[in-house]
């Protein structure tokens, strides 16, 4: 169930006087509280959560997460540069990329990041273009029979990422031949998964693989990265993942599998890592819009000042995002609307056949759970300008952490002078 809004209609009106809609707004206090809860459930061993920068690539967000002890999970040069600007470096950065260009590896090496390879071929490539680091990990793709998969990441055996089980052993052996002695292990097989059993299963599969790597190749892993993909309850019928159950269950598996396997090297236990994005910021970001127009044809439409260019999840995945009309929370939800943007694209809809209170032009509409993979997936189709981002501080004040795009930004790559 999406939580209540951290602002009421009067506050919203005041914010919008200074910062006209549409805008994204993130709730700093709620983000920090959630991170602390999360870290607490893994406080029984060396643990690092690397925030998947792609989810909310804003330096102010990454910085406040770094203040809470999180690192950055980067997949591209731009994300590495953003992490660097925030002051992160070394093993506070996890570089989990795929189909990687040389300059990305060069930057990851320069920053001293953990490098996590998506294919066996990448070992030679990395060595050629940037040299080998002291510590390396490979991304495991467990293939069929793991879990059903879902609309976002698909079935593991259909997904482009990672190495097969057989290749994992070849890859670590090859890395050993090349003189590498320090290793991690990585996977990322679920996406927006809210069933804690599937999330725990990831740990089981990885711990068993870690034991086998140790048995066959005498590899003592320094860390096991369980990836991201932990889901959030977008729909009122869904429930959040119980972080305590997750932590406790992983601990049990760790004690049953990792410790007896003898991988723990005395005072140096195998660390765990995650690279969650959605779980960290998703529920605490909102897209705030104004109703520009209404129309009634074969269906009833409410037209917002934002579009799919600001939040593409509903249009791209058919994803549900809860909608609140501030000031009308308790009014009867007896009107059925399609809530749309203004793109020349019929999947530019934030909601289809949604029961909402009666909506008037000039009402605010708040789209929930837009704090991850929201603004970040924005685009400029139809020349739509991407929105600003605001941070709601714990003292109630507002900080603009990204301005809105302007037409000059949009046209910056064009040359009108020499037409
Ligand atoms: C996208 C991604 C993540 C984060 O996914 P969430 O669903 O936001 O938790 C983590 N690791 C990798 C490699 C990714 O591609």
CSV table of C-alpha atoms and ligand atoms in Angstrom, one decimal:
chain,number,residue,atom,x,y,z
A,1,UNK,CA,0.0,0.0,0.0
A,2,UNK,CA,1.5,3.4,-1.0
A,3,UNK,CA,1.9,5.5,2.1
A,4,UNK,CA,0.2,8.9,2.9
A,5,UNK,CA,1.6,12.0,1.3
A,6,UNK,CA,4.2,13.9,3.3
A,7,UNK,CA,2.5,17.2,2.4
A,8,UNK,CA,-1.1,18.5,2.4
A,9,UNK,CA,-2.9,20.7,-0.2
A,10,UNK,CA,-1.9,24.0,1.5
A,11,UNK,CA,1.7,23.0,1.6
A,12,UNK,CA,1.6,21.9,-2.0
A,13,UNK,CA,0.1,25.2,-3.1
A,14,UNK,CA,2.9,27.1,-1.3
A,15,UNK,CA,5.6,24.9,-2.8
A,16,UNK,CA,4.0,25.4,-6.3
A,17,UNK,CA,4.1,29.2,-5.9
A,18,UNK,CA,7.9,29.1,-5.9
A,19,UNK,CA,8.3,25.9,-8.0
A,20,UNK,CA,5.5,25.6,-10.6
A,21,UNK,CA,4.4,22.1,-11.5
A,22,UNK,CA,5.2,19.6,-12.8
A,23,UNK,CA,7.9,18.6,-10.4
A,24,UNK,CA,9.4,15.6,-8.7
A,25,UNK,CA,9.7,15.8,-4.9
A,26,UNK,CA,11.7,13.5,-2.6
A,27,UNK,CA,11.1,13.1,1.1
A,28,UNK,CA,14.6,13.2,2.7
A,29,UNK,CA,13.5,12.1,6.2
A,30,UNK,CA,11.6,9.1,4.9
A,31,UNK,CA,14.5,8.0,2.7
A,32,UNK,CA,16.9,8.2,5.6
A,33,UNK,CA,14.6,6.4,8.0
A,34,UNK,CA,14.1,3.6,5.4
A,35,UNK,CA,17.9,3.2,4.9
A,36,UNK,CA,18.5,2.9,8.6
A,37,UNK,CA,15.8,0.2,8.9
A,38,UNK,CA,17.4,-1.7,6.0
A,39,UNK,CA,20.9,-1.5,7.3
A,40,UNK,CA,19.8,-2.7,10.7
A,41,UNK,CA,18.5,-6.0,9.2
A,42,UNK,CA,22.0,-6.7,7.9
A,43,UNK,CA,24.0,-5.4,10.9
A,44,UNK,CA,25.1,-9.0,11.8
A,45,UNK,CA,28.0,-9.1,9.3
A,46,UNK,CA,30.1,-6.8,7.1
A,47,UNK,CA,27.5,-5.4,4.7
A,48,UNK,CA,27.4,-2.7,2.1
A,49,UNK,CA,24.4,-1.5,0.2
A,50,UNK,CA,25.4,0.2,-3.1
A,51,UNK,CA,22.7,2.5,-4.3
A,52,UNK,CA,21.9,1.9,-8.0
A,53,UNK,CA,22.6,5.3,-9.3
A,54,UNK,CA,20.5,4.8,-12.4
A,55,UNK,CA,17.3,4.7,-10.2
A,56,UNK,CA,17.7,8.4,-9.1
A,57,UNK,CA,20.8,9.9,-10.7
A,58,UNK,CA,20.8,13.1,-8.7
A,59,UNK,CA,24.0,14.0,-6.7
A,60,UNK,CA,22.0,15.4,-3.8
A,61,UNK,CA,20.2,12.1,-3.4
A,62,UNK,CA,23.4,10.0,-3.8
A,63,UNK,CA,25.1,12.3,-1.3
A,64,UNK,CA,22.5,12.0,1.4
A,65,UNK,CA,22.6,8.2,0.9
A,66,UNK,CA,26.4,8.3,1.2
A,67,UNK,CA,25.9,10.1,4.5
A,68,UNK,CA,23.9,7.1,5.7
A,69,UNK,CA,26.8,4.8,4.7
A,70,UNK,CA,25.6,3.7,1.2
A,71,UNK,CA,27.9,3.3,-1.7
A,72,UNK,CA,27.1,3.7,-5.4
A,73,UNK,CA,26.3,1.0,-7.9
A,74,UNK,CA,27.2,2.4,-11.4
A,75,UNK,CA,26.8,0.9,-14.8
A,76,UNK,CA,28.0,3.6,-17.1
A,77,UNK,CA,30.6,6.4,-17.4
A,78,UNK,CA,28.1,9.1,-16.5
A,79,UNK,CA,27.1,7.2,-13.3
A,80,UNK,CA,30.7,6.8,-12.3
A,81,UNK,CA,31.3,10.5,-12.8
A,82,UNK,CA,28.3,11.4,-10.8
A,83,UNK,CA,29.5,9.1,-7.9
A,84,UNK,CA,32.9,10.7,-8.2
A,85,UNK,CA,31.4,14.2,-7.9
A,86,UNK,CA,29.6,13.2,-4.8
A,87,UNK,CA,33.0,12.2,-3.3
A,88,UNK,CA,32.7,8.4,-3.6
A,89,UNK,CA,35.7,6.4,-4.7
A,90,UNK,CA,37.4,3.1,-4.3
A,91,UNK,CA,35.3,0.3,-2.9
A,92,UNK,CA,32.4,2.6,-2.2
A,93,UNK,CA,31.7,2.2,-5.9
A,94,UNK,CA,30.5,-1.1,-7.4
A,95,UNK,CA,30.7,-1.1,-11.2
A,96,UNK,CA,28.2,-3.6,-12.6
A,97,UNK,CA,28.0,-2.9,-16.3
A,98,UNK,CA,27.2,-4.8,-19.5
A,99,UNK,CA,28.3,-4.4,-23.1
A,100,UNK,CA,30.8,-2.0,-21.6
A,101,UNK,CA,32.8,0.6,-23.7
A,102,UNK,CA,36.5,0.9,-22.9
A,103,UNK,CA,36.2,4.4,-21.5
A,104,UNK,CA,33.8,3.2,-18.8
A,105,UNK,CA,36.3,0.6,-17.6
A,106,UNK,CA,39.1,3.1,-17.7
A,107,UNK,CA,37.1,5.4,-15.4
A,108,UNK,CA,36.1,2.6,-13.1
A,109,UNK,CA,39.8,1.6,-12.7
A,110,UNK,CA,40.8,5.2,-12.2
A,111,UNK,CA,38.3,5.5,-9.3
A,112,UNK,CA,39.4,2.1,-7.9
A,113,UNK,CA,35.9,0.7,-8.0
A,114,UNK,CA,35.0,-2.9,-7.5
A,115,UNK,CA,34.6,-4.2,-11.1
A,116,UNK,CA,32.0,-6.8,-11.8
A,117,UNK,CA,32.2,-8.5,-15.2
A,118,UNK,CA,29.1,-9.5,-17.2
A,119,UNK,CA,30.9,-12.0,-19.4
A,120,UNK,CA,34.0,-14.2,-19.6
A,121,UNK,CA,35.2,-12.2,-22.6
A,122,UNK,CA,35.3,-9.1,-20.5
A,123,UNK,CA,38.3,-10.3,-18.6
A,124,UNK,CA,40.6,-10.0,-21.7
A,125,UNK,CA,38.9,-6.9,-22.8
A,126,UNK,CA,39.3,-5.2,-19.4
A,127,UNK,CA,43.0,-6.3,-19.3
A,128,UNK,CA,43.6,-4.8,-22.8
A,129,UNK,CA,41.8,-1.5,-22.3
A,130,UNK,CA,42.3,-0.6,-18.6
A,131,UNK,CA,44.5,-3.3,-17.0
A,132,UNK,CA,43.3,-5.8,-14.4
A,133,UNK,CA,42.3,-4.7,-10.9
A,134,UNK,CA,43.4,-6.6,-7.8
A,135,UNK,CA,39.8,-7.8,-7.1
A,136,UNK,CA,37.3,-9.0,-9.6
A,137,UNK,CA,33.8,-10.4,-9.6
A,138,UNK,CA,31.5,-12.0,-12.2
A,139,UNK,CA,27.8,-11.8,-12.6
A,140,UNK,CA,25.9,-15.1,-12.4
A,141,UNK,CA,22.9,-15.8,-14.6
A,142,UNK,CA,21.2,-19.0,-13.1
A,143,UNK,CA,19.2,-19.7,-16.3
A,144,UNK,CA,16.0,-21.6,-16.3
A,145,UNK,CA,14.4,-23.1,-13.2
A,146,UNK,CA,15.3,-20.2,-10.9
A,147,UNK,CA,12.1,-18.3,-10.8
A,148,UNK,CA,9.3,-17.4,-13.2
A,149,UNK,CA,10.8,-13.9,-14.0
A,150,UNK,CA,8.6,-10.9,-14.6
A,151,UNK,CA,7.7,-8.2,-17.2
A,152,UNK,CA,10.7,-6.1,-16.3
A,153,UNK,CA,13.7,-8.4,-16.2
A,154,UNK,CA,12.1,-11.5,-17.9
A,155,UNK,CA,13.2,-15.1,-17.3
A,156,UNK,CA,16.8,-15.4,-16.4
A,157,UNK,CA,17.5,-17.7,-19.4
A,158,UNK,CA,16.1,-15.0,-21.7
A,159,UNK,CA,18.0,-12.2,-20.1
A,160,UNK,CA,21.1,-10.8,-21.7
A,161,UNK,CA,23.1,-10.5,-18.4
A,162,UNK,CA,25.7,-12.6,-16.7
A,163,UNK,CA,27.5,-15.9,-17.2
A,164,UNK,CA,26.2,-19.5,-17.3
A,165,UNK,CA,27.1,-21.7,-14.4
A,166,UNK,CA,29.8,-23.5,-16.4
A,167,UNK,CA,31.3,-20.2,-17.5
A,168,UNK,CA,31.4,-19.0,-13.9
A,169,UNK,CA,34.0,-21.7,-13.1
A,170,UNK,CA,35.9,-21.1,-16.3
A,171,UNK,CA,36.0,-17.3,-15.6
A,172,UNK,CA,37.3,-17.5,-12.1
A,173,UNK,CA,39.9,-20.1,-13.2
A,174,UNK,CA,41.0,-17.8,-16.0
A,175,UNK,CA,41.2,-14.8,-13.6
A,176,UNK,CA,43.4,-17.0,-11.3
A,177,UNK,CA,45.7,-17.8,-14.2
A,178,UNK,CA,46.0,-14.1,-14.9
A,179,UNK,CA,47.2,-13.6,-11.3
A,180,UNK,CA,44.1,-12.2,-9.7
A,181,UNK,CA,43.8,-13.4,-6.1
A,182,UNK,CA,40.8,-11.4,-4.6
A,183,UNK,CA,37.3,-12.1,-5.7
A,184,UNK,CA,33.7,-11.2,-5.3
A,185,UNK,CA,30.6,-12.8,-6.7
A,186,UNK,CA,27.5,-11.1,-8.1
A,187,UNK,CA,24.0,-11.7,-9.4
A,188,UNK,CA,21.0,-9.7,-10.2
A,189,UNK,CA,18.1,-11.9,-11.2
A,190,UNK,CA,14.9,-10.4,-9.8
A,191,UNK,CA,13.2,-7.0,-10.5
A,192,UNK,CA,10.6,-5.3,-8.5
A,193,UNK,CA,10.2,-8.6,-6.6
A,194,UNK,CA,8.0,-8.3,-3.5
A,195,UNK,CA,7.9,-12.0,-2.6
A,196,UNK,CA,10.5,-12.2,0.1
A,197,UNK,CA,10.9,-16.0,-0.6
A,198,UNK,CA,12.3,-15.3,-4.1
A,199,UNK,CA,14.7,-12.7,-2.7
A,200,UNK,CA,15.9,-15.1,-0.1
A,201,UNK,CA,16.3,-17.8,-2.8
A,202,UNK,CA,18.8,-15.5,-4.5
A,203,UNK,CA,21.0,-15.7,-1.4
A,204,UNK,CA,20.6,-19.5,-1.2
A,205,UNK,CA,21.7,-19.9,-4.9
A,206,UNK,CA,24.6,-17.6,-4.4
A,207,UNK,CA,25.8,-19.1,-1.2
A,208,UNK,CA,25.8,-22.6,-2.8
A,209,UNK,CA,27.7,-21.3,-5.8
A,210,UNK,CA,30.2,-19.6,-3.4
A,211,UNK,CA,30.8,-22.9,-1.6
A,212,UNK,CA,31.3,-24.7,-4.9
A,213,UNK,CA,33.7,-22.1,-6.1
A,214,UNK,CA,35.6,-22.5,-2.9
A,215,UNK,CA,35.6,-26.3,-3.2
A,216,UNK,CA,36.6,-26.5,-6.8
A,217,UNK,CA,38.9,-23.5,-7.2
A,218,UNK,CA,39.9,-22.7,-3.5
A,219,UNK,CA,38.4,-19.3,-4.0
A,220,UNK,CA,37.8,-17.3,-0.8
A,221,UNK,CA,35.3,-14.6,-1.7
A,222,UNK,CA,35.6,-11.2,-0.2
A,223,UNK,CA,32.0,-10.3,-0.9
A,224,UNK,CA,28.8,-11.7,-2.3
A,225,UNK,CA,26.7,-9.2,-4.1
A,226,UNK,CA,23.0,-10.2,-4.1
A,227,UNK,CA,22.1,-7.4,-6.6
A,228,UNK,CA,19.1,-5.2,-6.5
A,229,UNK,CA,15.5,-5.8,-7.7
A,230,UNK,CA,13.8,-5.7,-4.4
A,231,UNK,CA,10.3,-4.5,-5.1
A,232,UNK,CA,8.0,-2.0,-3.5
A,233,UNK,CA,4.2,-2.0,-3.1
A,234,UNK,CA,3.0,0.2,-6.0
A,235,UNK,CA,-0.6,-1.2,-5.7
A,236,UNK,CA,-2.8,-0.8,-2.6
A,237,UNK,CA,-3.1,-4.6,-2.5
A,238,UNK,CA,0.7,-5.1,-2.3
A,239,UNK,CA,2.8,-5.2,0.8
A,240,UNK,CA,6.4,-4.1,1.4
A,241,UNK,CA,9.2,-6.7,1.7
A,242,UNK,CA,9.7,-7.4,5.4
A,243,UNK,CA,13.3,-6.3,5.8
A,244,UNK,CA,13.7,-8.0,9.1
A,245,UNK,CA,12.5,-11.4,7.7
A,246,UNK,CA,14.9,-10.9,4.8
A,247,UNK,CA,17.9,-10.2,7.0
A,248,UNK,CA,17.1,-13.0,9.4
A,249,UNK,CA,16.6,-15.6,6.7
A,250,UNK,CA,19.8,-14.6,4.9
A,251,UNK,CA,21.6,-14.9,8.2
A,252,UNK,CA,20.3,-18.4,8.7
A,253,UNK,CA,21.5,-19.4,5.2
A,254,UNK,CA,24.8,-17.8,5.8
A,255,UNK,CA,25.3,-19.7,9.0
A,256,UNK,CA,24.2,-23.0,7.4
A,257,UNK,CA,26.1,-22.7,4.1
A,258,UNK,CA,28.9,-20.1,4.2
A,259,UNK,CA,30.3,-20.8,7.6
A,260,UNK,CA,30.5,-24.6,7.4
A,261,UNK,CA,32.0,-24.3,3.8
A,262,UNK,CA,35.1,-22.8,5.5
A,263,UNK,CA,35.1,-19.8,3.2
A,264,UNK,CA,35.3,-17.4,6.2
A,265,UNK,CA,38.9,-16.7,6.7
A,266,UNK,CA,39.1,-16.4,10.4
A,267,UNK,CA,38.7,-12.8,11.2
A,268,UNK,CA,37.7,-12.0,7.6
A,269,UNK,CA,34.1,-13.1,7.1
A,270,UNK,CA,32.7,-13.0,3.6
A,271,UNK,CA,30.9,-9.7,3.3
A,272,UNK,CA,27.5,-9.2,1.7
A,273,UNK,CA,26.5,-6.5,-0.6
A,274,UNK,CA,23.3,-5.4,-2.3
A,275,UNK,CA,22.7,-2.9,-5.0
A,276,UNK,CA,19.1,-1.8,-4.5
A,277,UNK,CA,17.7,1.3,-6.2
A,278,UNK,CA,13.9,1.1,-6.1
A,279,UNK,CA,13.7,-0.1,-2.5
A,280,UNK,CA,15.8,2.9,-1.3
A,281,UNK,CA,14.1,5.8,-2.9
A,282,UNK,CA,11.0,4.5,-4.9
A,283,UNK,CA,8.3,5.0,-2.3
A,284,UNK,CA,9.6,8.4,-1.2
A,285,UNK,CA,9.4,10.3,-4.5
A,286,UNK,CA,6.3,11.8,-6.0
A,287,UNK,CA,5.5,13.4,-9.4
A,288,UNK,CA,3.3,16.4,-8.7
A,289,UNK,CA,1.2,17.6,-11.6
A,290,UNK,CA,-1.6,20.1,-12.4
A,291,UNK,CA,-4.8,19.2,-14.3
A,292,UNK,CA,-4.7,21.3,-17.5
A,293,UNK,CA,-7.7,19.9,-19.3
A,294,UNK,CA,-10.5,17.5,-19.2
A,295,UNK,CA,-12.4,15.9,-22.1
A,296,UNK,CA,-15.3,13.5,-22.4
A,297,UNK,CA,-15.5,11.4,-25.6
A,298,UNK,CA,-15.9,7.6,-25.6
A,299,UNK,CA,-14.1,7.8,-22.3
A,300,UNK,CA,-13.4,10.5,-19.7
A,301,UNK,CA,-9.9,12.0,-19.8
A,302,UNK,CA,-7.9,14.1,-17.4
A,303,UNK,CA,-4.9,15.8,-19.0
A,304,UNK,CA,-1.9,16.7,-16.8
A,305,UNK,CA,0.9,19.1,-17.3
A,306,UNK,CA,3.3,16.1,-17.1
A,307,UNK,CA,3.6,13.3,-19.6
A,308,UNK,CA,5.1,9.8,-20.2
A,309,UNK,CA,8.3,11.7,-20.9
A,310,UNK,CA,8.4,12.5,-17.2
A,311,UNK,CA,7.4,9.0,-16.0
A,312,UNK,CA,7.4,6.2,-18.5
A,313,UNK,CA,6.8,3.2,-16.3
A,314,UNK,CA,3.0,3.1,-16.9
A,315,UNK,CA,3.4,3.5,-20.6
A,316,UNK,CA,6.3,1.2,-21.0
A,317,UNK,CA,5.4,-1.7,-18.6
A,318,UNK,CA,1.7,-1.0,-17.9
A,319,UNK,CA,2.9,-0.4,-14.4
A,320,UNK,CA,0.4,0.8,-11.7
A,321,UNK,CA,1.2,4.0,-9.9
A,322,UNK,CA,-1.1,5.1,-7.2
A,323,UNK,CA,-2.7,8.6,-7.7
A,324,UNK,CA,-3.9,11.0,-5.0
A,325,UNK,CA,-5.8,14.2,-5.6
A,326,UNK,CA,-4.8,16.3,-2.6
A,327,UNK,CA,-7.7,17.8,-0.8
A,328,UNK,CA,-10.0,15.1,-2.2
A,329,UNK,CA,-8.5,12.1,-0.3
A,330,UNK,CA,-11.8,11.4,1.5
A,331,UNK,CA,-14.2,12.3,-1.3
A,332,UNK,CA,-16.0,9.3,-3.0
A,333,UNK,CA,-13.9,7.8,-5.7
A,334,UNK,CA,-16.8,7.5,-8.1
A,335,UNK,CA,-15.4,8.8,-11.3
A,336,UNK,CA,-13.6,6.7,-13.9
A,337,UNK,CA,-10.8,8.4,-15.7
A,338,UNK,CA,-7.8,7.8,-18.0
A,339,UNK,CA,-5.1,10.2,-16.7
A,340,UNK,CA,-3.0,11.3,-19.6
A,341,UNK,CA,-0.1,13.5,-20.7
A,342,UNK,CA,0.2,15.4,-23.9
A,343,UNK,CA,2.5,13.2,-26.1
A,344,UNK,CA,1.3,12.1,-29.5
A,345,UNK,CA,1.3,8.6,-28.3
A,346,UNK,CA,-1.7,6.7,-27.0
A,347,UNK,CA,0.2,4.9,-24.3
A,348,UNK,CA,1.0,8.3,-22.7
A,349,UNK,CA,-1.3,7.4,-19.8
A,350,UNK,CA,-0.5,7.5,-16.1
A,351,UNK,CA,-3.6,5.5,-15.4
A,352,UNK,CA,-6.4,3.8,-17.3
A,353,UNK,CA,-10.0,3.3,-16.1
A,354,UNK,CA,-8.9,4.6,-12.6
A,355,UNK,CA,-11.6,5.3,-10.0
A,356,UNK,CA,-10.8,8.7,-8.6
A,357,UNK,CA,-12.7,11.6,-7.0
A,358,UNK,CA,-14.4,14.1,-9.3
A,359,UNK,CA,-11.5,16.1,-10.8
A,360,UNK,CA,-11.6,19.7,-11.9
A,361,UNK,CA,-9.1,21.6,-14.1
A,362,UNK,CA,-6.6,23.2,-11.7
A,363,UNK,CA,-6.6,20.3,-9.3
A,364,UNK,CA,-3.2,18.9,-8.2
A,365,UNK,CA,-2.6,15.3,-9.0
A,366,UNK,CA,0.1,13.4,-7.2
A,367,UNK,CA,1.6,10.3,-8.7
A,368,UNK,CA,3.1,8.0,-6.0
A,369,UNK,CA,6.2,5.8,-5.9
A,370,UNK,CA,8.0,7.8,-8.5
A,371,UNK,CA,11.3,8.1,-6.5
A,372,UNK,CA,13.2,5.5,-8.5
A,373,UNK,CA,13.3,4.8,-12.3
A,374,UNK,CA,11.0,7.9,-12.6
A,375,UNK,CA,12.7,11.1,-13.6
A,376,UNK,CA,15.7,9.0,-14.5
A,377,UNK,CA,13.9,7.3,-17.4
A,378,UNK,CA,12.6,10.6,-18.8
A,379,UNK,CA,13.1,11.6,-22.4
A,380,UNK,CA,12.5,14.4,-24.8
A,381,UNK,CA,10.1,13.0,-27.3
A,382,UNK,CA,7.8,15.6,-28.8
A,383,UNK,CA,10.3,18.1,-27.5
A,384,UNK,CA,8.9,17.7,-24.0
A,385,UNK,CA,11.1,19.3,-21.3
A,386,UNK,CA,12.0,17.2,-18.3
A,387,UNK,CA,10.9,18.4,-14.9
A,388,UNK,CA,12.7,19.9,-12.0
A,389,UNK,CA,13.5,17.9,-8.8
A,390,UNK,CA,12.8,19.1,-5.3
A,391,UNK,CA,14.0,17.8,-2.0
A,392,UNK,CA,11.6,18.1,1.0
A,393,UNK,CA,14.1,18.5,3.9
A,394,UNK,CA,13.4,17.1,7.4
A,395,UNK,CA,12.7,20.7,8.7
A,396,UNK,CA,10.0,21.1,6.0
A,397,UNK,CA,12.0,23.4,3.8
A,398,UNK,CA,12.4,22.8,0.1
A,399,UNK,CA,15.6,22.6,-1.9
A,400,UNK,CA,15.6,22.5,-5.6
A,401,UNK,CA,18.1,19.8,-6.5
A,402,UNK,CA,17.7,20.0,-10.3
A,403,UNK,CA,16.2,22.7,-12.3
A,404,UNK,CA,13.7,22.0,-15.1
A,405,UNK,CA,15.0,21.8,-18.6
A,406,UNK,CA,14.6,24.8,-20.9
A,407,UNK,CA,14.1,25.0,-24.7
A,408,UNK,CA,17.8,26.2,-24.8
A,409,UNK,CA,18.8,22.9,-23.2
A,410,UNK,CA,16.7,21.0,-25.7
A,411,UNK,CA,18.2,22.8,-28.7
A,412,UNK,CA,21.8,23.0,-27.3
A,413,UNK,CA,23.0,20.3,-29.7
A,414,UNK,CA,21.5,21.9,-32.8
A,415,UNK,CA,23.0,24.7,-34.9
A,416,UNK,CA,20.3,27.1,-35.9
A,417,UNK,CA,22.9,29.8,-36.9
A,418,UNK,CA,24.2,28.1,-40.0
A,419,UNK,CA,21.0,26.8,-41.4
B,1,LIG,C1,18.9,-1.7,-12.2
B,1,LIG,C2,20.0,-2.4,-11.5
B,1,LIG,C3,20.0,-2.4,-10.1
B,1,LIG,C4,18.9,-1.8,-9.3
B,1,LIG,O1,17.6,-2.3,-9.5
B,1,LIG,P1,16.4,-1.9,-8.6
B,1,LIG,O2,15.3,-2.6,-9.2
B,1,LIG,O3,16.3,-0.5,-8.6
B,1,LIG,O4,16.8,-2.4,-7.2
B,1,LIG,C5,21.0,-3.1,-9.5
B,1,LIG,N1,22.0,-3.7,-10.2
B,1,LIG,C6,22.1,-3.7,-11.5
B,1,LIG,C7,23.2,-4.3,-12.2
B,1,LIG,C8,21.0,-3.1,-12.2
B,1,LIG,O5,21.1,-3.1,-13.6
